[in-house]
Amino acid sequence: MKRTAAYLASVVTLTLTGVACVLLDPVPELVKPPRRAPAIVKTAAVPDTTRPLLELPVEFVVPVRVPDPGQDFVWGFFVDFDVARPLVGRNERVAGSPTGKDLTTIVVGGSDIANIIDLGRCHRFEFVVSLAWDDGLHQSDPAVTDSISWWYVPDGAGTCGLFDAASLSALDASADGGDSGGAL
């Protein structure tokens, strides 16, 4: 009998000690899942990005899939990705849909662009979406960013070069700073 009572007392003591430990231990920190970047649905963007633009479109329509309902994001539209030039349209934070609808459509008007570019020259238009944005540098974290771009080729011939390398021949120099005039 004494043995049974001692056994029961030890079981009760261990049980209460275990319960006390569970009640007194702090709740462990839950690991937050990594933030998932908004993604541009490139196949549904208008105009089509697989061909150069021969004329400036009335608007650019960019569908953005937000993987986490209710998550907001920022976007920017650039011409020739010139950090000295202000963004075209708006660089605004867009609220994600709390209803779980995961597609948001952004529209950038062509008239906003026509007012700041030379329509006779080639340009690259780029639309960027991100969870985080540095306004001063026009930069975003690549891990949470997506982009899409269009080439504007007004002459239709595709003769837009990035630059004329021959015009930089005066700047050509060897690695030690002198002009070696020959092979390295």
Short mmCIF file of C-alpha atoms in Angstrom, two decimals:
data_model
loop_
_atom_site.label_atom_id
_atom_site.label_comp_id
_atom_site.label_asym_id
_atom_site.label_seq_id
_atom_site.Cartn_x
_atom_site.Cartn_y
_atom_site.Cartn_z
CA MET A 1 0.00 0.00 0.00
CA LYS A 2 2.82 2.35 0.93
CA ARG A 3 4.45 1.47 -2.34
CA THR A 4 1.33 2.33 -4.34
CA ALA A 5 0.89 5.60 -2.47
CA ALA A 6 4.54 6.50 -3.06
CA TYR A 7 4.20 5.56 -6.72
CA LEU A 8 1.05 7.66 -7.12
CA ALA A 9 2.68 10.56 -5.29
CA SER A 10 5.68 10.46 -7.63
CA VAL A 11 3.43 10.26 -10.71
CA VAL A 12 1.36 13.23 -9.49
CA THR A 13 4.54 15.20 -8.68
CA LEU A 14 6.04 14.52 -12.11
CA THR A 15 2.77 15.40 -13.83
CA LEU A 16 2.41 18.67 -11.93
CA THR A 17 6.07 19.52 -12.57
CA GLY A 18 5.58 18.89 -16.29
CA VAL A 19 2.42 21.02 -16.37
CA ALA A 20 4.17 23.80 -14.45
CA CYS A 21 7.06 23.75 -16.91
CA VAL A 22 4.70 23.98 -19.85
CA LEU A 23 2.77 26.83 -18.24
CA LEU A 24 5.88 28.75 -17.22
CA ASP A 25 7.93 28.32 -20.39
CA PRO A 26 7.66 31.26 -22.78
CA VAL A 27 5.89 30.68 -26.05
CA PRO A 28 8.52 29.96 -28.69
CA GLU A 29 8.94 32.60 -31.40
CA LEU A 30 7.11 31.50 -34.52
CA VAL A 31 9.19 31.56 -37.66
CA LYS A 32 7.71 33.97 -40.17
CA PRO A 33 7.60 32.69 -43.71
CA PRO A 34 9.75 34.68 -46.14
CA ARG A 35 8.00 37.50 -47.93
CA ARG A 36 7.09 36.54 -51.46
CA ALA A 37 7.56 39.03 -54.24
CA PRO A 38 4.74 40.33 -56.38
CA ALA A 39 4.98 38.85 -59.87
CA ILE A 40 4.09 40.46 -63.17
CA VAL A 41 1.90 38.26 -65.38
CA LYS A 42 4.04 38.97 -68.44
CA THR A 43 1.94 36.98 -70.89
CA ALA A 44 -1.09 39.17 -70.07
CA ALA A 45 0.70 42.53 -70.22
CA VAL A 46 -0.36 45.00 -72.91
CA PRO A 47 1.30 45.82 -75.23
CA ASP A 48 3.05 42.58 -76.05
CA THR A 49 6.71 42.59 -75.00
CA THR A 50 7.93 40.15 -77.65
CA ARG A 51 7.99 42.79 -80.39
CA PRO A 52 9.37 46.32 -80.43
CA LEU A 53 6.85 49.15 -80.17
CA LEU A 54 6.70 51.11 -83.42
CA GLU A 55 4.48 53.77 -81.90
CA LEU A 56 3.74 54.85 -78.37
CA PRO A 57 0.72 52.94 -77.03
CA VAL A 58 -2.25 54.72 -75.49
CA GLU A 59 -1.54 52.85 -72.25
CA PHE A 60 0.56 50.13 -70.68
CA VAL A 61 -1.51 47.55 -68.78
CA VAL A 62 0.44 45.42 -66.31
CA PRO A 63 -1.28 42.68 -64.29
CA VAL A 64 0.51 41.97 -61.00
CA ARG A 65 -0.05 38.80 -59.00
CA VAL A 66 0.26 39.35 -55.25
CA PRO A 67 1.02 35.99 -53.59
CA ASP A 68 -0.05 37.01 -50.09
CA PRO A 69 -3.58 38.48 -49.85
CA GLY A 70 -3.59 41.89 -48.24
CA GLN A 71 0.12 42.47 -48.86
CA ASP A 72 0.90 45.84 -50.38
CA PHE A 73 3.64 46.62 -52.90
CA VAL A 74 5.19 49.55 -54.75
CA TRP A 75 5.63 50.08 -58.46
CA GLY A 76 7.51 52.40 -60.76
CA PHE A 77 7.59 53.05 -64.50
CA PHE A 78 10.90 54.18 -65.97
CA VAL A 79 12.04 55.56 -69.30
CA ASP A 80 15.57 54.40 -70.14
CA PHE A 81 15.98 53.68 -66.39
CA ASP A 82 17.58 57.07 -65.85
CA VAL A 83 18.00 57.72 -62.12
CA ALA A 84 18.24 61.45 -62.79
CA ARG A 85 14.84 61.48 -64.46
CA PRO A 86 11.76 61.27 -62.29
CA LEU A 87 9.49 58.29 -62.51
CA VAL A 88 6.79 58.36 -65.13
CA GLY A 89 3.33 58.02 -63.69
CA ARG A 90 3.40 57.24 -60.00
CA ASN A 91 5.65 55.38 -57.64
CA GLU A 92 2.97 54.46 -55.19
CA ARG A 93 2.24 51.82 -52.64
CA VAL A 94 -0.68 49.66 -53.74
CA ALA A 95 -2.67 47.82 -51.12
CA GLY A 96 -3.09 44.12 -51.72
CA SER A 97 -6.62 42.76 -51.77
CA PRO A 98 -7.74 41.50 -48.35
CA THR A 99 -10.41 39.39 -50.06
CA GLY A 100 -7.81 37.02 -51.46
CA LYS A 101 -8.12 38.27 -55.03
CA ASP A 102 -4.49 38.00 -56.00
CA LEU A 103 -4.38 40.01 -59.24
CA THR A 104 -4.03 43.78 -59.37
CA THR A 105 -3.85 45.66 -62.68
CA ILE A 106 -1.76 48.82 -63.03
CA VAL A 107 -2.34 51.14 -66.00
CA VAL A 108 0.23 53.74 -67.09
CA GLY A 109 -0.95 56.25 -69.67
CA GLY A 110 1.06 56.76 -72.84
CA SER A 111 0.37 60.51 -72.73
CA ASP A 112 2.32 60.71 -69.45
CA ILE A 113 5.31 59.33 -71.32
CA ALA A 114 4.88 61.32 -74.55
CA ASN A 115 5.28 64.57 -72.61
CA ILE A 116 8.80 63.75 -71.42
CA ILE A 117 10.51 61.85 -74.26
CA ASP A 118 11.66 62.50 -77.80
CA LEU A 119 9.27 60.35 -79.87
CA GLY A 120 11.79 60.23 -82.72
CA ARG A 121 14.40 58.37 -80.66
CA CYS A 122 14.56 54.83 -79.32
CA HIS A 123 13.69 54.19 -75.69
CA ARG A 124 13.36 51.35 -73.23
CA PHE A 125 10.32 51.43 -70.94
CA GLU A 126 10.52 49.43 -67.74
CA PHE A 127 7.83 48.66 -65.19
CA VAL A 128 9.06 47.44 -61.78
CA VAL A 129 7.06 46.02 -58.84
CA SER A 130 8.55 45.35 -55.44
CA LEU A 131 7.80 44.93 -51.76
CA ALA A 132 10.50 47.46 -50.85
CA TRP A 133 11.76 50.54 -52.65
CA ASP A 134 14.48 53.16 -52.16
CA ASP A 135 13.10 56.35 -53.70
CA GLY A 136 16.42 58.18 -53.72
CA LEU A 137 18.24 55.50 -55.69
CA HIS A 138 15.37 54.09 -57.77
CA GLN A 139 16.40 50.67 -56.45
CA SER A 140 14.62 47.73 -54.95
CA ASP A 141 15.59 44.47 -53.31
CA PRO A 142 16.01 41.93 -56.15
CA ALA A 143 14.69 39.12 -53.95
CA VAL A 144 11.27 40.79 -53.75
CA THR A 145 11.14 42.48 -57.17
CA ASP A 146 9.90 41.72 -60.68
CA SER A 147 10.06 43.78 -63.87
CA ILE A 148 8.95 43.89 -67.47
CA SER A 149 10.26 46.04 -70.31
CA TRP A 150 9.38 47.22 -73.79
CA TRP A 151 11.60 48.59 -76.56
CA TYR A 152 10.28 51.62 -78.43
CA VAL A 153 11.71 51.70 -81.98
CA PRO A 154 10.02 54.55 -83.88
CA ASP A 155 11.70 53.88 -87.24
CA GLY A 156 10.72 50.20 -87.16
CA ALA A 157 14.11 49.13 -88.48
CA GLY A 158 15.56 48.17 -85.12
CA THR A 159 18.53 50.46 -85.66
CA CYS A 160 18.57 51.66 -82.08
CA GLY A 161 21.98 51.02 -80.62
CA LEU A 162 22.88 51.49 -76.99
CA PHE A 163 25.81 53.69 -78.01
CA ASP A 164 28.34 54.07 -80.79
CA ALA A 165 31.47 52.35 -79.50
CA ALA A 166 33.60 54.02 -82.19
CA SER A 167 32.85 57.41 -80.65
CA LEU A 168 34.61 56.26 -77.47
CA SER A 169 37.93 55.37 -79.16
CA ALA A 170 39.64 58.39 -77.59
CA LEU A 171 38.85 56.94 -74.17
CA ASP A 172 40.42 53.57 -74.97
CA ALA A 173 43.50 52.96 -72.84
CA SER A 174 45.48 50.05 -71.48
CA ALA A 175 45.10 48.76 -67.94
CA ASP A 176 48.15 50.70 -66.66
CA GLY A 177 46.69 54.00 -67.86
CA GLY A 178 48.96 54.46 -70.87
CA ASP A 179 48.12 53.74 -74.46
CA SER A 180 49.86 50.50 -75.36
CA GLY A 181 48.71 50.68 -78.94
CA GLY A 182 48.78 46.92 -79.22
CA ALA A 183 47.68 43.66 -77.77
CA LEU A 184 47.76 43.14 -74.03
#
